[in-house]
Short mmCIF file of C-alpha atoms in Angstrom, two decimals:
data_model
loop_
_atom_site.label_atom_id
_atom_site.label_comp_id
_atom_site.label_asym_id
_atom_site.label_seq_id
_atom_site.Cartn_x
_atom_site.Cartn_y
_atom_site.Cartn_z
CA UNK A 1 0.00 0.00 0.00
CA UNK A 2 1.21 3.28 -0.48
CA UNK A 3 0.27 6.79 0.71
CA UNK A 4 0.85 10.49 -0.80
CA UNK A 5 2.04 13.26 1.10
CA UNK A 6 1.52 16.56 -0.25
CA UNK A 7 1.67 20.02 0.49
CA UNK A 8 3.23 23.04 -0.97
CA UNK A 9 6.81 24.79 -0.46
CA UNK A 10 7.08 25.06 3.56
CA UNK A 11 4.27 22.95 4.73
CA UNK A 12 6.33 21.13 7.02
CA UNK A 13 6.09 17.88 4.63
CA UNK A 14 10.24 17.32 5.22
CA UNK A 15 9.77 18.40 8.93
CA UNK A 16 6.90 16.17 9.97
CA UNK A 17 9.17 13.19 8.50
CA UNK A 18 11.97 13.77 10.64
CA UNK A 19 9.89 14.01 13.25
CA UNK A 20 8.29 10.68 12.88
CA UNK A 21 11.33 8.99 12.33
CA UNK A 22 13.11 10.85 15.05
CA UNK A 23 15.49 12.65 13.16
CA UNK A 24 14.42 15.89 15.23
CA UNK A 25 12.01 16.63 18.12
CA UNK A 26 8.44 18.23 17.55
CA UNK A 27 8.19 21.73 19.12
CA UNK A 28 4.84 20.68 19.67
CA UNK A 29 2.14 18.30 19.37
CA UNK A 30 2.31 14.87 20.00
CA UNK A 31 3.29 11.76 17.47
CA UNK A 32 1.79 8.46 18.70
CA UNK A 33 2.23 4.53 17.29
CA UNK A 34 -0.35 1.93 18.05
CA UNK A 35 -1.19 3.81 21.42
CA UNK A 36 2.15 4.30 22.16
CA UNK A 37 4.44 8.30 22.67
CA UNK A 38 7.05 8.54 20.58
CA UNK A 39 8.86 10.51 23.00
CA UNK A 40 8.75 7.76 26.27
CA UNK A 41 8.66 4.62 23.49
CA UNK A 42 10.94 5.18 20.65
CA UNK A 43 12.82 2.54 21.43
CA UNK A 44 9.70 -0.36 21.48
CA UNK A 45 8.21 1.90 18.37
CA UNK A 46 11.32 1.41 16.41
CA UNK A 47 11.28 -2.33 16.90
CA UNK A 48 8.10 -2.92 16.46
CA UNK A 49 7.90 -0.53 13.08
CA UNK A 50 11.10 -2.50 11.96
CA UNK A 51 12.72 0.73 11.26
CA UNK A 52 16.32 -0.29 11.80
CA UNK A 53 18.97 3.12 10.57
CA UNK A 54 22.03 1.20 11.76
CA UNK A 55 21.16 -1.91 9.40
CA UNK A 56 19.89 0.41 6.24
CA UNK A 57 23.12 1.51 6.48
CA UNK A 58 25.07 -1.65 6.99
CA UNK A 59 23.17 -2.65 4.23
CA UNK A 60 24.10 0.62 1.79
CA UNK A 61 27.63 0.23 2.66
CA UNK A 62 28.28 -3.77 1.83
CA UNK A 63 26.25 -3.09 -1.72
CA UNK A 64 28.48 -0.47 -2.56
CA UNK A 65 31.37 -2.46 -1.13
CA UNK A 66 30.52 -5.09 -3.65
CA UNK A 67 29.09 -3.38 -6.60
CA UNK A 68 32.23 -1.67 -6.32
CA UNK A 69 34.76 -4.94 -6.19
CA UNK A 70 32.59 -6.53 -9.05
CA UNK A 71 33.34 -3.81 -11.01
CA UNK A 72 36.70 -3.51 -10.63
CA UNK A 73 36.97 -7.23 -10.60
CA UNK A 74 35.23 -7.33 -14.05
CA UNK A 75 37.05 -4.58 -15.62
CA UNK A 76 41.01 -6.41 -13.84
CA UNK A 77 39.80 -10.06 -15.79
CA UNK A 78 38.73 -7.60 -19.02
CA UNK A 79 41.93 -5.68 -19.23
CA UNK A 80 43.96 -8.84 -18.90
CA UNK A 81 42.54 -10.78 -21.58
CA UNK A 82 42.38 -7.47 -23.64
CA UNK A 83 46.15 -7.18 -23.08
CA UNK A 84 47.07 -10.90 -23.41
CA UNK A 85 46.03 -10.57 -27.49
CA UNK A 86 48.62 -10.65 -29.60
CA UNK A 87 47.18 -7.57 -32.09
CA UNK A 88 47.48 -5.77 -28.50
CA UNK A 89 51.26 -6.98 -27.79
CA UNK A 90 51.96 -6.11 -31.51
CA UNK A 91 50.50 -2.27 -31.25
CA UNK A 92 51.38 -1.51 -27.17
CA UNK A 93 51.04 2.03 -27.73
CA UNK A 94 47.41 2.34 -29.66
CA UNK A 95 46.19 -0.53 -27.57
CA UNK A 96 46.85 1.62 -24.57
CA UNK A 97 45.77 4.89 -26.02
CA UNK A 98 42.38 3.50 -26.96
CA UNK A 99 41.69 1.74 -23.60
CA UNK A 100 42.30 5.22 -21.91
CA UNK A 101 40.32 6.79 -24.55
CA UNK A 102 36.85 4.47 -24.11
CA UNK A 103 37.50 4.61 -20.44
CA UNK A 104 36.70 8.34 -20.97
CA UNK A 105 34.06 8.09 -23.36
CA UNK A 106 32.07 5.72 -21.18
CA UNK A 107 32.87 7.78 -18.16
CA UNK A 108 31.61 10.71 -19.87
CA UNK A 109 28.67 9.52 -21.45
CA UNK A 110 27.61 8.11 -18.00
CA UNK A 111 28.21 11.04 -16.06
CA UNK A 112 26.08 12.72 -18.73
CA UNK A 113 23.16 10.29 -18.89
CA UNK A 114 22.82 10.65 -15.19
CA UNK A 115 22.39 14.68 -16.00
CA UNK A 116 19.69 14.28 -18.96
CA UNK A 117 17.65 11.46 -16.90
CA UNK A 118 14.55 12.78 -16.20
CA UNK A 119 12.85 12.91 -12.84
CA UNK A 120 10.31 10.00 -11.71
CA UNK A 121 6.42 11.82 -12.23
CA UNK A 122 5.54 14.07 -9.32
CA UNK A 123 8.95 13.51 -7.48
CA UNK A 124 12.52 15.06 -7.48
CA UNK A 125 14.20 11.43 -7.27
CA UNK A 126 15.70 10.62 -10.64
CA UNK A 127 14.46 7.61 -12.73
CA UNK A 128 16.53 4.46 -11.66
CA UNK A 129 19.24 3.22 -14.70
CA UNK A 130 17.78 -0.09 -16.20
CA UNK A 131 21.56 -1.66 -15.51
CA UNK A 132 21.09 -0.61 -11.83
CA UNK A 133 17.86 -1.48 -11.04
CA UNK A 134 18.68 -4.97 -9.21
CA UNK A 135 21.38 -2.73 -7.13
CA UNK A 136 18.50 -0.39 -5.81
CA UNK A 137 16.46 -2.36 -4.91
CA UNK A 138 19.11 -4.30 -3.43
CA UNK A 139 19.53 -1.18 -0.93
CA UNK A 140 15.19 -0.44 -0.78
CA UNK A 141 14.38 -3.95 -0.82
CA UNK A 142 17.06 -6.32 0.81
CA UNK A 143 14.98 -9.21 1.92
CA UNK A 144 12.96 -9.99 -1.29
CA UNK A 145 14.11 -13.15 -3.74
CA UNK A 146 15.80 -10.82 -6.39
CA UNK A 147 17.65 -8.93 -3.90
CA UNK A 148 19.03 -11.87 -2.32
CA UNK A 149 20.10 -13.24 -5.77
CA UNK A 150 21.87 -9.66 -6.81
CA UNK A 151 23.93 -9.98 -3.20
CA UNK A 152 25.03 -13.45 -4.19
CA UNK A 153 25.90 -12.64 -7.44
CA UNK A 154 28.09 -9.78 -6.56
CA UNK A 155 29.50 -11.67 -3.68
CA UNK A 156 30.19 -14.47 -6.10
CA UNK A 157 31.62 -12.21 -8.84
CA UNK A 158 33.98 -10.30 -6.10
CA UNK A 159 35.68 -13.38 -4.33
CA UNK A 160 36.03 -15.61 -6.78
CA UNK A 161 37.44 -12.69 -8.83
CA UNK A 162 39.83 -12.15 -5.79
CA UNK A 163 40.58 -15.76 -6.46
CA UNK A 164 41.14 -15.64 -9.74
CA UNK A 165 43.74 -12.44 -9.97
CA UNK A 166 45.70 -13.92 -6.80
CA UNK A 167 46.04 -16.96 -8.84
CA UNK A 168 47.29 -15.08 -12.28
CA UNK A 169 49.16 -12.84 -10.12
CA UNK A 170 51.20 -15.74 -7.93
CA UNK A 171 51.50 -17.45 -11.65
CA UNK A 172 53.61 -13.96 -13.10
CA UNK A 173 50.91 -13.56 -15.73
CA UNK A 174 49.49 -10.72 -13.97
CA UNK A 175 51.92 -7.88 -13.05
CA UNK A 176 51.12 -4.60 -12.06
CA UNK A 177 53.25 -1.94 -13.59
CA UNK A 178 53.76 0.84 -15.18
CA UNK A 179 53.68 0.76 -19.07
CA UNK A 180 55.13 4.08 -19.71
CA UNK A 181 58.52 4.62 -20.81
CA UNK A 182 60.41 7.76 -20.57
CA UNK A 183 61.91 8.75 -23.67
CA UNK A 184 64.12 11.17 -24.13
CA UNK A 185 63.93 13.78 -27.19
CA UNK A 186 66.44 15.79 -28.00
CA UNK A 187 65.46 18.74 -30.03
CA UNK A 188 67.06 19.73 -32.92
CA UNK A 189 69.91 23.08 -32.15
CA UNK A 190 67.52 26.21 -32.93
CA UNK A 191 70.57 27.42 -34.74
CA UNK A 192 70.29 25.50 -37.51
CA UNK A 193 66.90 26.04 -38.08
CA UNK A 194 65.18 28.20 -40.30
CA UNK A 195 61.90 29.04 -37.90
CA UNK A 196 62.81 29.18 -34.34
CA UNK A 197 59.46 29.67 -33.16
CA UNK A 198 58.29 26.88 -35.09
CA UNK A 199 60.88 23.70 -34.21
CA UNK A 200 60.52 24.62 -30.76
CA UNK A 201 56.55 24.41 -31.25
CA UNK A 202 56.94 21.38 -32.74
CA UNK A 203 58.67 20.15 -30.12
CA UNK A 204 56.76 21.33 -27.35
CA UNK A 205 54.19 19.37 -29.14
CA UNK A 206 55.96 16.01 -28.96
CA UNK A 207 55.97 16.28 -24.91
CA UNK A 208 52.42 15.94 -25.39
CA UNK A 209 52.09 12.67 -27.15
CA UNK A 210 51.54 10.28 -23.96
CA UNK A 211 48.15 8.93 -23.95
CA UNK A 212 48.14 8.48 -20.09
CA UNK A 213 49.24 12.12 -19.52
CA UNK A 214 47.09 13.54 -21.29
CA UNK A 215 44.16 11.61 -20.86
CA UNK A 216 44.52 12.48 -17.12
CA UNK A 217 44.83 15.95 -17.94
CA UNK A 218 41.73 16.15 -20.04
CA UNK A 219 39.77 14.42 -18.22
CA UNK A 220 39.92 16.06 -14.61
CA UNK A 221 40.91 19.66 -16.39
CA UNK A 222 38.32 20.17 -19.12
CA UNK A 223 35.31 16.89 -18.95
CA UNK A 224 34.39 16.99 -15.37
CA UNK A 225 33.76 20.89 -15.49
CA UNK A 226 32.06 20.56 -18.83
CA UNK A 227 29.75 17.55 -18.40
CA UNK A 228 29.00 19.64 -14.96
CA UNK A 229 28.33 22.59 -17.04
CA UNK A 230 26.19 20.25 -19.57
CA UNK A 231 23.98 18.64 -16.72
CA UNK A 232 23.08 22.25 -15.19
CA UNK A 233 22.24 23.68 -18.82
CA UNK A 234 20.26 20.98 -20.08
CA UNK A 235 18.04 21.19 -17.56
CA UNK A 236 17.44 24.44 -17.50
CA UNK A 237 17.62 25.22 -20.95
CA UNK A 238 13.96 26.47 -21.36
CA UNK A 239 14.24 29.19 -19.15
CA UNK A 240 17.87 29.90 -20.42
CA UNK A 241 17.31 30.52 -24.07
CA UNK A 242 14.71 33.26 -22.82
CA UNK A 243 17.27 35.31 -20.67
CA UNK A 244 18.28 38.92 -22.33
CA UNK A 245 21.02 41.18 -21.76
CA UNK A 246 20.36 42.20 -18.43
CA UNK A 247 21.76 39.18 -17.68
CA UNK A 248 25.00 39.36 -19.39
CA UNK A 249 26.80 40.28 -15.96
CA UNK A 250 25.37 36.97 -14.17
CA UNK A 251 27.09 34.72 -18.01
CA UNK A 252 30.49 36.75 -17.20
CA UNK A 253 30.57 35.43 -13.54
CA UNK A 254 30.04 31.72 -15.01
CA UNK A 255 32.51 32.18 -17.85
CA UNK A 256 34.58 32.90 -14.62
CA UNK A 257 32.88 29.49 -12.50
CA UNK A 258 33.58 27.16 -15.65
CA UNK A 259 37.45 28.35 -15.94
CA UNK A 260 37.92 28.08 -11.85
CA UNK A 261 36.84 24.47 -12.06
CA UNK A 262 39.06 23.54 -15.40
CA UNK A 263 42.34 24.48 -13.37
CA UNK A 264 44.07 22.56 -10.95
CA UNK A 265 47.30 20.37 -10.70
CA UNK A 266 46.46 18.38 -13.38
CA UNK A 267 46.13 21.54 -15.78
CA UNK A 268 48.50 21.25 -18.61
CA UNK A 269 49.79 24.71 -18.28
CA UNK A 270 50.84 23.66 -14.95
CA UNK A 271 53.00 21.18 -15.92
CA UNK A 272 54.19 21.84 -19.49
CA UNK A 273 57.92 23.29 -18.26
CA UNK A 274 58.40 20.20 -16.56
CA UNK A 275 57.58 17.60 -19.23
CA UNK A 276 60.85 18.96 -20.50
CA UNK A 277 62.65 16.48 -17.72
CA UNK A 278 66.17 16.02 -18.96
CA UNK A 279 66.19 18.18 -22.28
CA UNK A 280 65.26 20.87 -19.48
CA UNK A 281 69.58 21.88 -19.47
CA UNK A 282 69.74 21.02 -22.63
CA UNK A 283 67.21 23.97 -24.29
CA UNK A 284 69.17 26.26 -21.59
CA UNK A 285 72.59 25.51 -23.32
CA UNK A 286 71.06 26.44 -26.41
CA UNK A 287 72.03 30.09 -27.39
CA UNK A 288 68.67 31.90 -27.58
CA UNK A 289 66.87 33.78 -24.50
CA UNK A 290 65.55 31.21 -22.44
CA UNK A 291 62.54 33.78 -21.24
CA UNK A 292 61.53 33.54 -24.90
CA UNK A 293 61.68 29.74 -24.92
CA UNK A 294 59.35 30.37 -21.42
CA UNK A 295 57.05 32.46 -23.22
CA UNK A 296 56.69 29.86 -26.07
CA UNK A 297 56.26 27.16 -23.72
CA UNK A 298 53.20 29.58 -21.81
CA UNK A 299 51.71 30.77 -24.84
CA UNK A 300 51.38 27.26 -26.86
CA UNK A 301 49.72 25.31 -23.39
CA UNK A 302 47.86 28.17 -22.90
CA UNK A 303 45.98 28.44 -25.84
CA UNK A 304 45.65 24.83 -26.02
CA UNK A 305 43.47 25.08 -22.95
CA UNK A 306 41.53 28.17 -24.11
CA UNK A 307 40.94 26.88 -27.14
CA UNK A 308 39.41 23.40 -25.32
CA UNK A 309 37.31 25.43 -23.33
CA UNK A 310 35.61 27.78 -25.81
CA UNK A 311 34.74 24.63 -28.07
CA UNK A 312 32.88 23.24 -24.97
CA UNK A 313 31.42 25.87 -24.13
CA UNK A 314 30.37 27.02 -27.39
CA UNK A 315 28.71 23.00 -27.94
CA UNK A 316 26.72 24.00 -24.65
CA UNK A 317 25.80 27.68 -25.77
CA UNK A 318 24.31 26.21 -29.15
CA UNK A 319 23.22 23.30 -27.92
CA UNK A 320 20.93 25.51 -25.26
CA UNK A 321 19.91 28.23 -27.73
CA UNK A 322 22.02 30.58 -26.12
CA UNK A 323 21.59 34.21 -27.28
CA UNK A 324 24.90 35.56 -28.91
CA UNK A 325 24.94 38.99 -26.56
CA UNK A 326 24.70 36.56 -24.06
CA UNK A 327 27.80 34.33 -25.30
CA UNK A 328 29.88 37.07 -26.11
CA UNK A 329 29.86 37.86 -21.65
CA UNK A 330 30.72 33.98 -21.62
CA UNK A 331 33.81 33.73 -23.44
CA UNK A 332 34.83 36.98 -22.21
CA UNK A 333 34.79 35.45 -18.72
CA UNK A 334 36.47 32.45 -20.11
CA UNK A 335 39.12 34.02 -21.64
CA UNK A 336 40.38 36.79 -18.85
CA UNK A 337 39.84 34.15 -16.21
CA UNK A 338 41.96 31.57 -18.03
CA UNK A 339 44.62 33.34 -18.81
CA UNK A 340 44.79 34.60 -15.12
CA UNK A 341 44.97 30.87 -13.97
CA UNK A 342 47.56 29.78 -16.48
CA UNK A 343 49.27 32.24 -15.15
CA UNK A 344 49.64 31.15 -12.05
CA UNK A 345 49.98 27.31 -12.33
CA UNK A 346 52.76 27.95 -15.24
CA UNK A 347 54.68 30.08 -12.22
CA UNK A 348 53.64 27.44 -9.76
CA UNK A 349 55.19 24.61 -12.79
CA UNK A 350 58.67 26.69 -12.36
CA UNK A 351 58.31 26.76 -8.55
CA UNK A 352 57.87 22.89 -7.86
CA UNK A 353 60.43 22.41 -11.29
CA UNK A 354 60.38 17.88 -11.39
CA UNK A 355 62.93 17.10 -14.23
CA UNK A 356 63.78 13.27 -12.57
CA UNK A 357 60.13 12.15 -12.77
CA UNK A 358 59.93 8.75 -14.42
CA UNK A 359 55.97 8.33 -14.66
CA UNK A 360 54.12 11.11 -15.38
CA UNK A 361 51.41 11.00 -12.50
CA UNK A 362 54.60 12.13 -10.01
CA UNK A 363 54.10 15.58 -12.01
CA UNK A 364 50.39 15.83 -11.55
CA UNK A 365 50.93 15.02 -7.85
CA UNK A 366 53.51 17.75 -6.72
CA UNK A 367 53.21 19.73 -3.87
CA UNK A 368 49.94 18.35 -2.78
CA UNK A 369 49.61 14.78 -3.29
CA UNK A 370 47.08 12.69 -4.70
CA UNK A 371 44.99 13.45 -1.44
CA UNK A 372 45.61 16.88 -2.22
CA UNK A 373 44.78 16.97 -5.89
CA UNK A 374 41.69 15.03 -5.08
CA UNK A 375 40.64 17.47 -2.52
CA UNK A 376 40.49 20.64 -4.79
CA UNK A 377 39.13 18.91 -7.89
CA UNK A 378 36.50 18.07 -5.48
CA UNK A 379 36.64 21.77 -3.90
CA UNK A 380 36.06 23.23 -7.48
CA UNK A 381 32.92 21.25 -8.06
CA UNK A 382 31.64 21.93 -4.83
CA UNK A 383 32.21 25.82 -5.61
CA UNK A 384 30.19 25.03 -9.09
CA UNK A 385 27.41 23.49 -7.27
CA UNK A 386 27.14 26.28 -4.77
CA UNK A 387 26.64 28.95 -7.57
CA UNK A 388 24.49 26.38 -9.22
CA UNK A 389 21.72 26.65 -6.10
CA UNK A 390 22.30 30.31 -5.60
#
């Protein structure tokens, strides 16, 4: 059987809840079950009701405990046999890149399918994925047949998973390591060279051929801000494409939001001087002003980035029907605020200078750690979400 509850904005709809389930006391009034106060017999109430927090979330925690292993347990066994082929042991290097690369795009596309999902009828909850249905209502319904056969299945899939990888692993068919190898490429002597500008572009732009680098990069630097971005505008793209000029100050500030969240230690202005590693003393010995090899260095990461950005953000402007004096405030935004930032993680690149990394994820963990990076990736989307509600 099941009941409504309505009432408009401020009824006390949330309030009375809590107060039945003893999340906070009445002020006044009394709340009764089967003859018995709620205030002298929550204890007897809550047994009797079997309304049990503790075990809801003992419950929540072991599903996403397993869901979790499965996954990862799944996507270990996948990998292996993926990498165990011999097209993949002929081509290491686009066998890698296009793992990384449909990582991302299924990351991506699920982050964004969780943004366009539309809201169940008369509620705020979301609609429940098809693929995650037996998971929820593993957590809403644990003691029914089909959630009981979900838990064994993802207890199955998770130890004798474990089983499996300790077995390939003891064997030496499974080892852990790092694939990357650090290659060193020496650039050409700018004397000899007809454009200076242009061999050490062209060089600059070699650094940036490692799949795992820069999939990293792109990934926590420019999609995570954007499919943020693309969840918030899609849906509220009806009353968006109405908005006039008088709100051109309000698209400037989130020009502004959207660069904040694209920088942190993973930017690739923030790291581009140190990708240099041991040709670093070798473009110093070179006789041409270093401060102009600087400013090419700045200028070429730089307007990588920018030019990321505005291509996102001019996919969500069109995509929303944005009004052009409206996108103009946008990119201006964009633009001032990312240079700005590049800025100041190029000067913090040449303050924490790494020229004796050997894997490029020591670079994108400098000076704060991968606690620390974490922590303000995490920090930037909570400062997007916070403009988002006001």
């Amino acid at each position: 059987m099941r009941f409504g509850f309505l009432g408009h904005n401020g009824a006390g709809k949330s309030t009375t809840l809590k107060s039945l389930t003893s999340i906070i006391e009445p002020t006044s009034g009394k709340i009764s079950f089967d003859g018995l106060d709620l205030a002298q017999h929550r204890t007897e109430i809550k047994h009797e009701s079997n309304y049990n927090v503790v075990f809801a979330i003992i419950v929540a925690l072991l599903t996403l405990i397993f869901y979790l292993g499965s996954i990862f347990i799944l996507t270990s066994l996948l990998t292996f046999l993926i990498t165990q082929n011999r097209i993949f042991q002929t081509h290491k290097h686009i066998g890698n890149s296009l793992l990384l690369g449909v990582s991302t795009l299924a990351i991506v596309i699920g982050c964004i399918l969780l943004s366009i999902t539309k809201n169940e009828p008369h509620t705020t909850d979301k609609t429940v994925l098809s693929p995650l249905k037996p998971i929820f209502q593993l957590i809403t319904q644990p003691f029914s047949a089909t959630s009981l056969i979900t838990l064994l299945v993802l207890i199955g899939i998770t130890t004798g998973g474990m089983f499996i990888l300790n077995k390939l692993s003891n064997s030496g068919l499974l080892q852990i390591k790092s694939s990357y190898t650090k290659k060193r490429k020496t650039p050409a002597h700018p004397v000899v060279q007809k454009s200076l500008g242009k061999t050490l572009i062209r060089y600059n732009l070699q650094l940036l051929r490692q799949p795992s680098f820069m999939t990293q990069v792109l990934m926590n630097t420019i999609m995570m801000p954007f499919i943020f971005l693309f969840g918030f505008s899609y849906g509220s793209k009806d009353l968006i494409h109405h908005l006039g000029l008088e709100y051109a100050g309000v698209f400037f500030l989130v020009g502004v939001m959207f660069s904040f969240m694209t920088f942190n230690a993973y930017a690739l202005v923030g790291n581009i001087i140190s990708l240099d590693g041991e040709n670093f003393e070798i473009m110093r010995s070179f006789p041409i002003k270093f401060t102009h090899y600087l400013k090419i260095k700045f200028w070429l990461a730089t307007g990588i980035q920018i030019s990321l950005t505005i291509i996102l953000s001019l996919a969500i402007a069109f995509f929303i029907r944005l009004k052009i004096e409206l996108i103009l405030p946008l990119l201006s935004g964009i633009i001032l605020s990312q240079i700005a930032g590049c800025l100041y993680y190029f000067a913090r690149d040449w303050r924490l200078l790494s020229l004796n990394w050997t894997d490029p994820n020591q670079l994108l963990s400098r000076g704060l750690g991968n606690w620390g990076v974490f922590m303000m990736t995490f920090g930037s989307m909570l400062f997007g979400k916070y403009c988002k509600i006001n």
